[in-house]
PDB file of C-alpha atoms in Angstrom:
ATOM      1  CA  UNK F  75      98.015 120.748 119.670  1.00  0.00           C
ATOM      2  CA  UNK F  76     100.539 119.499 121.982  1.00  0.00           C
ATOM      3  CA  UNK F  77     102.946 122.369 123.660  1.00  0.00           C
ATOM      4  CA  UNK F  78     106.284 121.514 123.262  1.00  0.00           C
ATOM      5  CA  UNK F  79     109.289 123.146 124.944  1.00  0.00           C
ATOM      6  CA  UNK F  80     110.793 125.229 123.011  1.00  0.00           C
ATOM      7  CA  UNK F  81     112.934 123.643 120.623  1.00  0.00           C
ATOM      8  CA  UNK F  82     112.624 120.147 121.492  1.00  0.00           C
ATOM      9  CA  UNK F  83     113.191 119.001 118.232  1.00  0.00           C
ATOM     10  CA  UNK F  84     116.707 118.028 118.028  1.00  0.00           C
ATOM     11  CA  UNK F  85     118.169 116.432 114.927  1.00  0.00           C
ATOM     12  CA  UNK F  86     118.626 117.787 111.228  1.00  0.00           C
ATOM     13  CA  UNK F  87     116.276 120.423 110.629  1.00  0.00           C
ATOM     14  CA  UNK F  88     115.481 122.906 107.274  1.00  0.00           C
ATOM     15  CA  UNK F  89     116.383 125.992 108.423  1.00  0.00           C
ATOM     16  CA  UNK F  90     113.323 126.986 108.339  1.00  0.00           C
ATOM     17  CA  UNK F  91     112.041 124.628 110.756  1.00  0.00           C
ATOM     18  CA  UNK F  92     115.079 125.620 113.124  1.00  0.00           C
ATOM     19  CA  UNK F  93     114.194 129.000 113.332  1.00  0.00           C
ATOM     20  CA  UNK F  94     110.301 127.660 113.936  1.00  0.00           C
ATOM     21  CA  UNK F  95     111.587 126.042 117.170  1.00  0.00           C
ATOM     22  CA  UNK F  96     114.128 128.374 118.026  1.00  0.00           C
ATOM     23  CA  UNK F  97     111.239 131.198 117.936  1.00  0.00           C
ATOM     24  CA  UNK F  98     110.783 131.779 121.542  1.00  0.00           C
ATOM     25  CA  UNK F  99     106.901 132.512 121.204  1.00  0.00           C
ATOM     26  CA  UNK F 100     106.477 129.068 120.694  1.00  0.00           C
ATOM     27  CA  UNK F 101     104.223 127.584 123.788  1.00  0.00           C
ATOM     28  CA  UNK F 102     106.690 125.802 126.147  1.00  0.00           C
ATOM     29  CA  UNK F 103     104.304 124.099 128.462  1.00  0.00           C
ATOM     30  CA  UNK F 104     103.606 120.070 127.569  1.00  0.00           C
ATOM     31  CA  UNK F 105     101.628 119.584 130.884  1.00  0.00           C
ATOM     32  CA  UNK F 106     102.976 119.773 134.149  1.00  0.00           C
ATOM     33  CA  UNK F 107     100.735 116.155 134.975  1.00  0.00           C
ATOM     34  CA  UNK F 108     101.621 114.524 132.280  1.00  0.00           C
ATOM     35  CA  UNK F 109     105.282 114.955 132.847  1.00  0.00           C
ATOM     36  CA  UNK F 110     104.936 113.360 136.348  1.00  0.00           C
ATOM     37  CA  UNK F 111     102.932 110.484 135.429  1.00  0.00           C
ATOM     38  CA  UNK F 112     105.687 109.915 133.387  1.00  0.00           C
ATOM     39  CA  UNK F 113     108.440 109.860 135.790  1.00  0.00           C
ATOM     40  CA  UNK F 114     106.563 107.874 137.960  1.00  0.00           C
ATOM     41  CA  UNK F 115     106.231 104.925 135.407  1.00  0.00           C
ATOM     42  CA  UNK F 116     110.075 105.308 134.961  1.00  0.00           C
ATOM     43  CA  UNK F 117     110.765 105.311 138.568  1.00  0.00           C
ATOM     44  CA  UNK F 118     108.535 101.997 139.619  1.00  0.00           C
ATOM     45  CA  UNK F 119     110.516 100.497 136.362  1.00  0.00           C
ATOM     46  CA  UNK F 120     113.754 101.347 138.122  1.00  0.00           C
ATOM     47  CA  UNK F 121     113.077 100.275 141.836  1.00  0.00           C
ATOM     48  CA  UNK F 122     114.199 102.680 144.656  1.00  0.00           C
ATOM     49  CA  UNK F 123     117.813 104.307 144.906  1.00  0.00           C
ATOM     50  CA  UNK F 124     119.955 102.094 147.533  1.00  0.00           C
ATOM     51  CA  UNK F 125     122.119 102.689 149.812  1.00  0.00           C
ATOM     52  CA  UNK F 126     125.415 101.913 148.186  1.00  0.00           C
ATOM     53  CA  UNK F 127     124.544 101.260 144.572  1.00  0.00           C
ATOM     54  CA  UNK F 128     125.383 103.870 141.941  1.00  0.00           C
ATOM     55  CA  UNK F 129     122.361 106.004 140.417  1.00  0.00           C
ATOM     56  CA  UNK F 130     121.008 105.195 137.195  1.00  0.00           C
ATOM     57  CA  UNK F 131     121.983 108.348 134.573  1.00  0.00           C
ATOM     58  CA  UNK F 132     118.665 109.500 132.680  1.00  0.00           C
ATOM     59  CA  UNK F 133     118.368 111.768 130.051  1.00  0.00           C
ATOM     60  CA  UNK F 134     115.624 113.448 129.237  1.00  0.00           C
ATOM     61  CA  UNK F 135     116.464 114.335 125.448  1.00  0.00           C
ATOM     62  CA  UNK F 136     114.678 117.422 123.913  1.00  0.00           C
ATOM     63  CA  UNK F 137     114.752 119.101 127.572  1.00  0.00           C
ATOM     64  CA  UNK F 138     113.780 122.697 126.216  1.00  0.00           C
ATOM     65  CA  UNK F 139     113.893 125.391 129.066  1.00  0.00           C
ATOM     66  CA  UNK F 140     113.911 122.154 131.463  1.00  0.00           C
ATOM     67  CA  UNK F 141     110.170 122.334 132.789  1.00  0.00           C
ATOM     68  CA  UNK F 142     109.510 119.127 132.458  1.00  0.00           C
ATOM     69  CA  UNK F 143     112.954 118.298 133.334  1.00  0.00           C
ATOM     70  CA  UNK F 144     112.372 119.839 136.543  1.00  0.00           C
ATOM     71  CA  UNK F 145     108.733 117.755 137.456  1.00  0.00           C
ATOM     72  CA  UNK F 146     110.692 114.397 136.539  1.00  0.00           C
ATOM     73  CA  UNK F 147     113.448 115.193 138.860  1.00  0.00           C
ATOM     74  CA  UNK F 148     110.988 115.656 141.909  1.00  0.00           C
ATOM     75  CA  UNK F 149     110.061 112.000 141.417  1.00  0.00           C
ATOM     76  CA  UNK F 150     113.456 110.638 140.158  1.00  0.00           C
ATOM     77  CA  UNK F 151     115.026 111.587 142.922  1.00  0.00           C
ATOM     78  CA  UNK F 152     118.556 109.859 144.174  1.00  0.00           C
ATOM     79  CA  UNK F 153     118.997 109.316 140.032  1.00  0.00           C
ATOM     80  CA  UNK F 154     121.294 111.615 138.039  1.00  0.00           C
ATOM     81  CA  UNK F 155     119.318 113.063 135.402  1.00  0.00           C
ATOM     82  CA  UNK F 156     120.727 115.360 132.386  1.00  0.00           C
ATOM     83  CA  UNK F 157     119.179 117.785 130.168  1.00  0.00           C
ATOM     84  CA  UNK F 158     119.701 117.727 126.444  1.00  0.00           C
ATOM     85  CA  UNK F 159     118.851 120.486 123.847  1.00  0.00           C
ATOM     86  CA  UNK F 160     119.976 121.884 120.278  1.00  0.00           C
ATOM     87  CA  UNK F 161     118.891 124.872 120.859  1.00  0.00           C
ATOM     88  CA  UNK F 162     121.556 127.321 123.346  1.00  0.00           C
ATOM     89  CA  UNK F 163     118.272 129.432 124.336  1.00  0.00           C
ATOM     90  CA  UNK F 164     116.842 126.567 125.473  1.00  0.00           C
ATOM     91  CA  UNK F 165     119.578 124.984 127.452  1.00  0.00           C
ATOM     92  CA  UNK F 166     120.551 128.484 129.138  1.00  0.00           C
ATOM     93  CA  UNK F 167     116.895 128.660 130.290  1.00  0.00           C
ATOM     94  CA  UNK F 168     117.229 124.544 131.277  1.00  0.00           C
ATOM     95  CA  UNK F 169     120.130 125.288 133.274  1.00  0.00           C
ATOM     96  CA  UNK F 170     118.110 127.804 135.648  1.00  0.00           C
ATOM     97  CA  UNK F 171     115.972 124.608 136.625  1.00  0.00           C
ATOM     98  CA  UNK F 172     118.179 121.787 136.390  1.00  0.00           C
ATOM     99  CA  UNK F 173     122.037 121.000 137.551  1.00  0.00           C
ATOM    100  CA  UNK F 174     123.062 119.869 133.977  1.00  0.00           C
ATOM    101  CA  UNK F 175     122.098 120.568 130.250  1.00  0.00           C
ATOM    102  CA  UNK F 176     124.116 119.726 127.642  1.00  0.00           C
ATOM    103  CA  UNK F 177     124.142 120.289 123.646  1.00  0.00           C
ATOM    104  CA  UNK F 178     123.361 117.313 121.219  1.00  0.00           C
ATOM    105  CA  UNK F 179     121.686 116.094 118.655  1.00  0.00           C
ATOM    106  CA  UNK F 180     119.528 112.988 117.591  1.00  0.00           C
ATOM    107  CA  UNK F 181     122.102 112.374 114.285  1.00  0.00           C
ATOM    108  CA  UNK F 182     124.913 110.179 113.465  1.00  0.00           C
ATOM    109  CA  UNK F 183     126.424 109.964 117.223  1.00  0.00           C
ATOM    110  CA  UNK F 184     125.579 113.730 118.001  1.00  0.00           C
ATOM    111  CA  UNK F 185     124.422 112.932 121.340  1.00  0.00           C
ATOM    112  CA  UNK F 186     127.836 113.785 123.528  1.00  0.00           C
ATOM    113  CA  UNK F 187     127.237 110.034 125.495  1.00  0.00           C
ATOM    114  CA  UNK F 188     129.230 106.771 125.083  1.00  0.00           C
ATOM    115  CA  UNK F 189     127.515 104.013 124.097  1.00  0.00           C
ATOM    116  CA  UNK F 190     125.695 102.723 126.591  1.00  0.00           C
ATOM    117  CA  UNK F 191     125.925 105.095 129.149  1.00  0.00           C
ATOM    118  CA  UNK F 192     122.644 105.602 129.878  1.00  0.00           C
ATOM    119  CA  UNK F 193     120.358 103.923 131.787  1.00  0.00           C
ATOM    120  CA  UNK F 194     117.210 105.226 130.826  1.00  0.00           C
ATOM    121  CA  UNK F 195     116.048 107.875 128.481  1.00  0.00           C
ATOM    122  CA  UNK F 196     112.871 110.421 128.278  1.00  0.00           C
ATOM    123  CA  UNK F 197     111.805 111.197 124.821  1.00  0.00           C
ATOM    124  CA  UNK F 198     108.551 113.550 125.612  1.00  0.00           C
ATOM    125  CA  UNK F 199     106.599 114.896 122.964  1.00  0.00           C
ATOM    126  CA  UNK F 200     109.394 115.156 120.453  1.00  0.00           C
ATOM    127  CA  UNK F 201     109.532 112.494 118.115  1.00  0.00           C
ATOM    128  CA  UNK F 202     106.181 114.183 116.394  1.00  0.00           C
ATOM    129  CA  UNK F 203     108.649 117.339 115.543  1.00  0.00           C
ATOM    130  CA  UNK F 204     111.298 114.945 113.696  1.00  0.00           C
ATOM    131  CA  UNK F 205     112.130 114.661 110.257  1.00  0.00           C
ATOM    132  CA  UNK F 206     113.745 111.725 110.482  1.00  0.00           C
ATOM    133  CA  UNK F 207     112.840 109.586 113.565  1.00  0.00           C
ATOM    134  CA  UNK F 208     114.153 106.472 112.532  1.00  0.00           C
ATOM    135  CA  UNK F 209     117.630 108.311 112.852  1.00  0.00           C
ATOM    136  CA  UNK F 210     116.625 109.720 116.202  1.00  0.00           C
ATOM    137  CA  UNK F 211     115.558 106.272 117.400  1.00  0.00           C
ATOM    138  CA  UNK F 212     118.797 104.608 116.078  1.00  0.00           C
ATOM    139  CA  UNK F 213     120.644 107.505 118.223  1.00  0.00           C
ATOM    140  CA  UNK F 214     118.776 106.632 121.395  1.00  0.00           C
ATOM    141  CA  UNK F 215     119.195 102.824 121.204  1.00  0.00           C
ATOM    142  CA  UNK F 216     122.972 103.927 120.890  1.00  0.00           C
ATOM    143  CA  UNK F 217     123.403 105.278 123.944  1.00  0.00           C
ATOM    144  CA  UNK F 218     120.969 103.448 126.079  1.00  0.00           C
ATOM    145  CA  UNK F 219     122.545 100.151 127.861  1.00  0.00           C
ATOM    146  CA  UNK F 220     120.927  96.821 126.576  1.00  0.00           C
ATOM    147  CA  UNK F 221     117.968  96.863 128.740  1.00  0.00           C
ATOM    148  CA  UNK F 222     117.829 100.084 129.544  1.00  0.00           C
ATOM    149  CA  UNK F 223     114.386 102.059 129.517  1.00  0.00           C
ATOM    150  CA  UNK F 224     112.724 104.248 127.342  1.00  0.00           C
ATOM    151  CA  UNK F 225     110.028 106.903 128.242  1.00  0.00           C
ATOM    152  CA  UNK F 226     108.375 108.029 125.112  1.00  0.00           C
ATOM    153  CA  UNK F 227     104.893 110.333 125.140  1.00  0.00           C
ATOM    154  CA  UNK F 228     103.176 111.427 121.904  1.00  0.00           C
ATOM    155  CA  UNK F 229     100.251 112.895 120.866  1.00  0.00           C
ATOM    156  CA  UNK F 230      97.844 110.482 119.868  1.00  0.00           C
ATOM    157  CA  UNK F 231      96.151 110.567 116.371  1.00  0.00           C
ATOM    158  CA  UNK F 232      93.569 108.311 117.281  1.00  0.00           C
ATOM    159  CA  UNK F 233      92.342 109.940 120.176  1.00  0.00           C
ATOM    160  CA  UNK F 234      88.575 109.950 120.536  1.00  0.00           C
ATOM    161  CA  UNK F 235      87.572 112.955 119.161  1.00  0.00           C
ATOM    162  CA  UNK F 236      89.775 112.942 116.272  1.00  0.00           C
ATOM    163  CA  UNK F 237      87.962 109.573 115.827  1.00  0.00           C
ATOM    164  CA  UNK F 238      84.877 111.838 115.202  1.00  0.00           C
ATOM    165  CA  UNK F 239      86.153 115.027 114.110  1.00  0.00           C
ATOM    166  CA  UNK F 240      87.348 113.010 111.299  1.00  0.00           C
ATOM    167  CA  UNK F 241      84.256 111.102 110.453  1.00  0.00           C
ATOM    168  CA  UNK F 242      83.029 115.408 110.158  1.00  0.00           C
ATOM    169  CA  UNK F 243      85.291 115.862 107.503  1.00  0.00           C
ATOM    170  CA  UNK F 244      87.786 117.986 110.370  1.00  0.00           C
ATOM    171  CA  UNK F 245      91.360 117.732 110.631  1.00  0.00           C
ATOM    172  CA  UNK F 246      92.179 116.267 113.192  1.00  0.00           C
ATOM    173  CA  UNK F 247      94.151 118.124 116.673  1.00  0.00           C
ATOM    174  CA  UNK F 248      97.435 118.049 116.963  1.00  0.00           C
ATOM    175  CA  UNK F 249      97.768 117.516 113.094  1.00  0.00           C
ATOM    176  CA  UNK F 250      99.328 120.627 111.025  1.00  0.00           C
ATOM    177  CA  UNK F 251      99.285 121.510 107.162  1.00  0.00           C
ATOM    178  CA  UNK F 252     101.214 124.776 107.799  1.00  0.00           C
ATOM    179  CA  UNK F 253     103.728 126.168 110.165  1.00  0.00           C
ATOM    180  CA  UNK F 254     102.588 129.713 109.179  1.00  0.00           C
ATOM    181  CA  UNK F 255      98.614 129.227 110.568  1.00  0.00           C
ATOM    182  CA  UNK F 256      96.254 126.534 111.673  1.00  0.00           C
ATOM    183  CA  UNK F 257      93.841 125.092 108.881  1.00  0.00           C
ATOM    184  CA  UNK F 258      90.760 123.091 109.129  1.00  0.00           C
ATOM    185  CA  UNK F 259      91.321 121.863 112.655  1.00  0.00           C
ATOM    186  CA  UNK F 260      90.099 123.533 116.354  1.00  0.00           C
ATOM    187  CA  UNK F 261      92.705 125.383 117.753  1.00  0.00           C
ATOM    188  CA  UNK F 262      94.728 128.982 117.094  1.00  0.00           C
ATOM    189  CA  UNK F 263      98.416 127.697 117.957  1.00  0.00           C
ATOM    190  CA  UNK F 264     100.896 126.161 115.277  1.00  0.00           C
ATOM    191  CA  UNK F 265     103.377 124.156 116.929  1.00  0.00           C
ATOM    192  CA  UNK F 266     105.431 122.406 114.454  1.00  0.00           C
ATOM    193  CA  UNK F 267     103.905 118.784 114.283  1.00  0.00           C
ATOM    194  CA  UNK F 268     105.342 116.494 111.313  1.00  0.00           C
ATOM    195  CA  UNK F 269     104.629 113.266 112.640  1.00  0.00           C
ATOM    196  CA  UNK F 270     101.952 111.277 114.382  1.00  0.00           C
ATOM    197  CA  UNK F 271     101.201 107.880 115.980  1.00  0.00           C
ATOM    198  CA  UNK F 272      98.396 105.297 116.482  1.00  0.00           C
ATOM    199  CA  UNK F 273      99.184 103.471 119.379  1.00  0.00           C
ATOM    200  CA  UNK F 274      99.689 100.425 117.059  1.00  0.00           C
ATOM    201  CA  UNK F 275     101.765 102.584 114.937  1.00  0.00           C
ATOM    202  CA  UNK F 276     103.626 103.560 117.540  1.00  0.00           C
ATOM    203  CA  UNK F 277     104.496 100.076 119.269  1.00  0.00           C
ATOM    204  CA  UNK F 278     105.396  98.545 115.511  1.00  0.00           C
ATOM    205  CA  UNK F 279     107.525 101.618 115.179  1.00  0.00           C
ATOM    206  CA  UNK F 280     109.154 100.756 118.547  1.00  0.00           C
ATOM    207  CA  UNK F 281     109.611  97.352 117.638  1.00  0.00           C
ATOM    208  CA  UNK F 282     111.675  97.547 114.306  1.00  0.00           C
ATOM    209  CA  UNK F 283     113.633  99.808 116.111  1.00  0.00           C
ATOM    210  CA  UNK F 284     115.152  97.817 118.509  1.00  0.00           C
ATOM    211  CA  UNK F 285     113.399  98.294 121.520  1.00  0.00           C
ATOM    212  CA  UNK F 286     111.169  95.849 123.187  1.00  0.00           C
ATOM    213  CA  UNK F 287     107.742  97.256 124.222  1.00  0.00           C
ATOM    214  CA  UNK F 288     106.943  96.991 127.756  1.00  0.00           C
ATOM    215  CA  UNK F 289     103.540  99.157 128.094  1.00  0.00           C
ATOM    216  CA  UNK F 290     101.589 101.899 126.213  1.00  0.00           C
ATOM    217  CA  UNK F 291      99.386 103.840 128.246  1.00  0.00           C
ATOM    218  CA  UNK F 292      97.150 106.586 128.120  1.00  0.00           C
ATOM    219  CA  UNK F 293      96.930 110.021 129.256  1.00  0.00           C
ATOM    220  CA  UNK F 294      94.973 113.153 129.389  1.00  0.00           C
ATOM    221  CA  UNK F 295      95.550 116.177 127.005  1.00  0.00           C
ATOM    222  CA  UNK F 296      95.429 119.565 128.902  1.00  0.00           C
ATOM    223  CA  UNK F 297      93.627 121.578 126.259  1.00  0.00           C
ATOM    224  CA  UNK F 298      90.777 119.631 126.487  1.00  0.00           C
ATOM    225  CA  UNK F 299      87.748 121.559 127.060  1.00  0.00           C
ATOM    226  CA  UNK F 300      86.722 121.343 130.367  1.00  0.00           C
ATOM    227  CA  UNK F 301      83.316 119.934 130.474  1.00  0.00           C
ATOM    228  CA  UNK F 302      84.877 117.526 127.950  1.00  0.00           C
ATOM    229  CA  UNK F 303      88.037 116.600 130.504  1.00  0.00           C
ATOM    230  CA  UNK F 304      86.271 113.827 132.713  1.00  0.00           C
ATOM    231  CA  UNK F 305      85.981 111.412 129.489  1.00  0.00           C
ATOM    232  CA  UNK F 306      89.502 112.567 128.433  1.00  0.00           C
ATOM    233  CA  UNK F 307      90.234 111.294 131.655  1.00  0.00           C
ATOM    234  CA  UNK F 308      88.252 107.736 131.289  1.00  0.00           C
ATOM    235  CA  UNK F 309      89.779 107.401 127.625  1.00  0.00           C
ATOM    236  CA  UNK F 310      93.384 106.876 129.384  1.00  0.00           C
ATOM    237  CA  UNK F 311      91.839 103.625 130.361  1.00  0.00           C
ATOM    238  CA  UNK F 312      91.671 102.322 126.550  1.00  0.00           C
ATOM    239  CA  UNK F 313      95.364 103.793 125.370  1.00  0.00           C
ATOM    240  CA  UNK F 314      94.134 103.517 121.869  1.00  0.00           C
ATOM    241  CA  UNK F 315      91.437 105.914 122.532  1.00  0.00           C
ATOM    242  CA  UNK F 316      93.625 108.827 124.758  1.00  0.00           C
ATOM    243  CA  UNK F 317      95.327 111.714 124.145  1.00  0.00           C
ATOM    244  CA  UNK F 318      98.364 111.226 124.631  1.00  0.00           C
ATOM    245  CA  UNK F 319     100.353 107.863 124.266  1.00  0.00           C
ATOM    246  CA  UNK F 320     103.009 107.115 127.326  1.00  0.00           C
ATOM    247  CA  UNK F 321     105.528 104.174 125.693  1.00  0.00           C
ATOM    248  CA  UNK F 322     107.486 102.439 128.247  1.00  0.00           C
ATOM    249  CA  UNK F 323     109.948 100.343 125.730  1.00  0.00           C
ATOM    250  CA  UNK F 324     113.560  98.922 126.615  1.00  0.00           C
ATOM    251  CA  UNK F 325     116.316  98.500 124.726  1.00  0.00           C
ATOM    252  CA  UNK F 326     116.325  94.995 122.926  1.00  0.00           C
ATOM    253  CA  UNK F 327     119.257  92.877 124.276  1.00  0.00           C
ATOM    254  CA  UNK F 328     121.176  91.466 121.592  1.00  0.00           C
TER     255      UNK F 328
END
C-alpha cells in the first residue's frame, strides 16, 4: 500500500470517498526518499536557477499536509513552488511547512492557475486515488506551459512480487477491494487505491493525454520488508519490475 498524504485526491469524489481522505487517520507518509529522488529528476530537467532569470513556478498538486512538499523544496531551491489541496485540513497543516498552499481541484478549470502558468508540475502518488484521471490529466496539461514538465510517481502493479503473489492466487499490494478493510492481499492499512499502472500502461496513458514521455524510472517502496529491500532496490534498475513508477513526461507542444 502506498501512504498518501492525507487527502491527496483532488477532483470529484462520492462523498463517501471524501470523507475516506478527509479522515485524518489516514497514513500521510509516501516516503521521505522517494520524494527527493523525485525532485532531483525535476531539478536536472530544469538546469540551475540564474542569476537574473525568473524562477520556474511548480506545483506540486495533491500537496496534503505538505511533507513531501517540504523534501522537494530542499532540492528545488531558487524555484517558486506552490502547494495544492481540496482538503482545508490538509492545506492548514501544508501551510506550517511550506510558504504557499492553495485550494483546487483536478475538474473543469478548478485549479486557481491561468493557462499556462506553470512550469512544471508534481503529481505524486495521486492519480491511483482518482475517479476520473483522464479529467485530472486534461486539468494539468491546462495549466502547464507547452513544454513544461511533469513529475508523476505511482505505485506499480507490476512490481516483482505482485508478479508472484499473483501467480499464488494473492492480490496483489497496493491493490484494494474495500475501503472498509484489506482482503486477500499482505498488509493491515486501507488507503483508498482505485487505480493502477503498468509502466506500459502508464506511458500509453501519458501519451493520449498530451504529454510527451521523457523517462519512466523506478523506485523503491518503503514497506518492503527489510531483508527483502536490497532487490527492491536492484528492481529500480528494470522500471517495469519496481515499486514505484517515477514518469518524467512534458507537455506536448502543439
Amino acid at each position: 500500500m502506498t501512504r498518501p498524504p492525507a487527502a491527496t485526491a483532488p477532483g470529484v469524489h462520492p462523498a463517501g470517498l471524501r470523507d475516506f481522505y478527509e479522515d485524518p487517520t489516514v497514513p500521510v507518509a509516501s516516503g521521505t526518499a522517494r520524494s527527493r529522488r523525485q525532485a532531483r529528476l525535476l531539478a536536472r530537467a530544469l538546469g540551475p536557477v540564474r542569476p537574473g532569470t525568473p524562477a520556474a513556478t511548480i506545483l506540486d498538486i495533491g500537496c496534503g499536509d505538505g511533507t513531501a512538499a517540504a523534501t522537494a523544496a530542499e532540492v528545488l531551491a531558487g524555484h517558486r513552488l506552490v502547494g495544492v489541496d481540496w482538503s482545508q485540513d490538509a492545506l492548514r497543516r501544508a501551510r506550517t511547512r511550506i510558504p504557499c498552499a492553495v485550494r483546487g481541484e483536478l475538474t473543469d478549470g478548478g485549479l486557481p492557475f491561468a493557462a499556462g502558468s506553470a512550469d512544471a508540475v508534481l503529481f505524486s502518488e495521486v492519480v491511483e486515488h482518482l475517479v476520473d484521471p483522464d479529467a485530472a490529466l486534461d486539468e494539468l496539461r491546462r495549466v502547464l506551459r507547452p513544454g513544461g514538465h511533469l513529475m508523476l510517481s505511482t505505485p506499480n502493479l507490476a512490481a516483482w512480487y505482485n508478479r508472484g503473489l499473483l501467480l499464488a492466487g494473492v492480490q496483489p499490494v497496493f491493490s484494494e477491494v474495500s475501503l472498509r478493510q484489506v482482503h486477500g492481499r499482505p498488509g493491515t492499512q486501507v488507503v483508498g487505491h482505485l487505480r493502477l499502472y503498468t509502466a506500459r500502461a502508464l506511458r500509453g496513458f501519458l501519451a493520449a493525454s498530451g504529454f510527451e514521455v521523457v523517462r519512466i524510472a523506478g523506485a523503491p517502496y518503503h514497506d518492503v520488508p527489510r531483508p527483502l529491500r536490497p532487490l527492491d532496490r536492484a528492481a529500480c534498475h528494470v522500471p517495469s519490475l519496481a515499486s514505484i513508477l517515477l514518469a518524467h513526461a512534458r507537455r506536448r507542444r502543439e
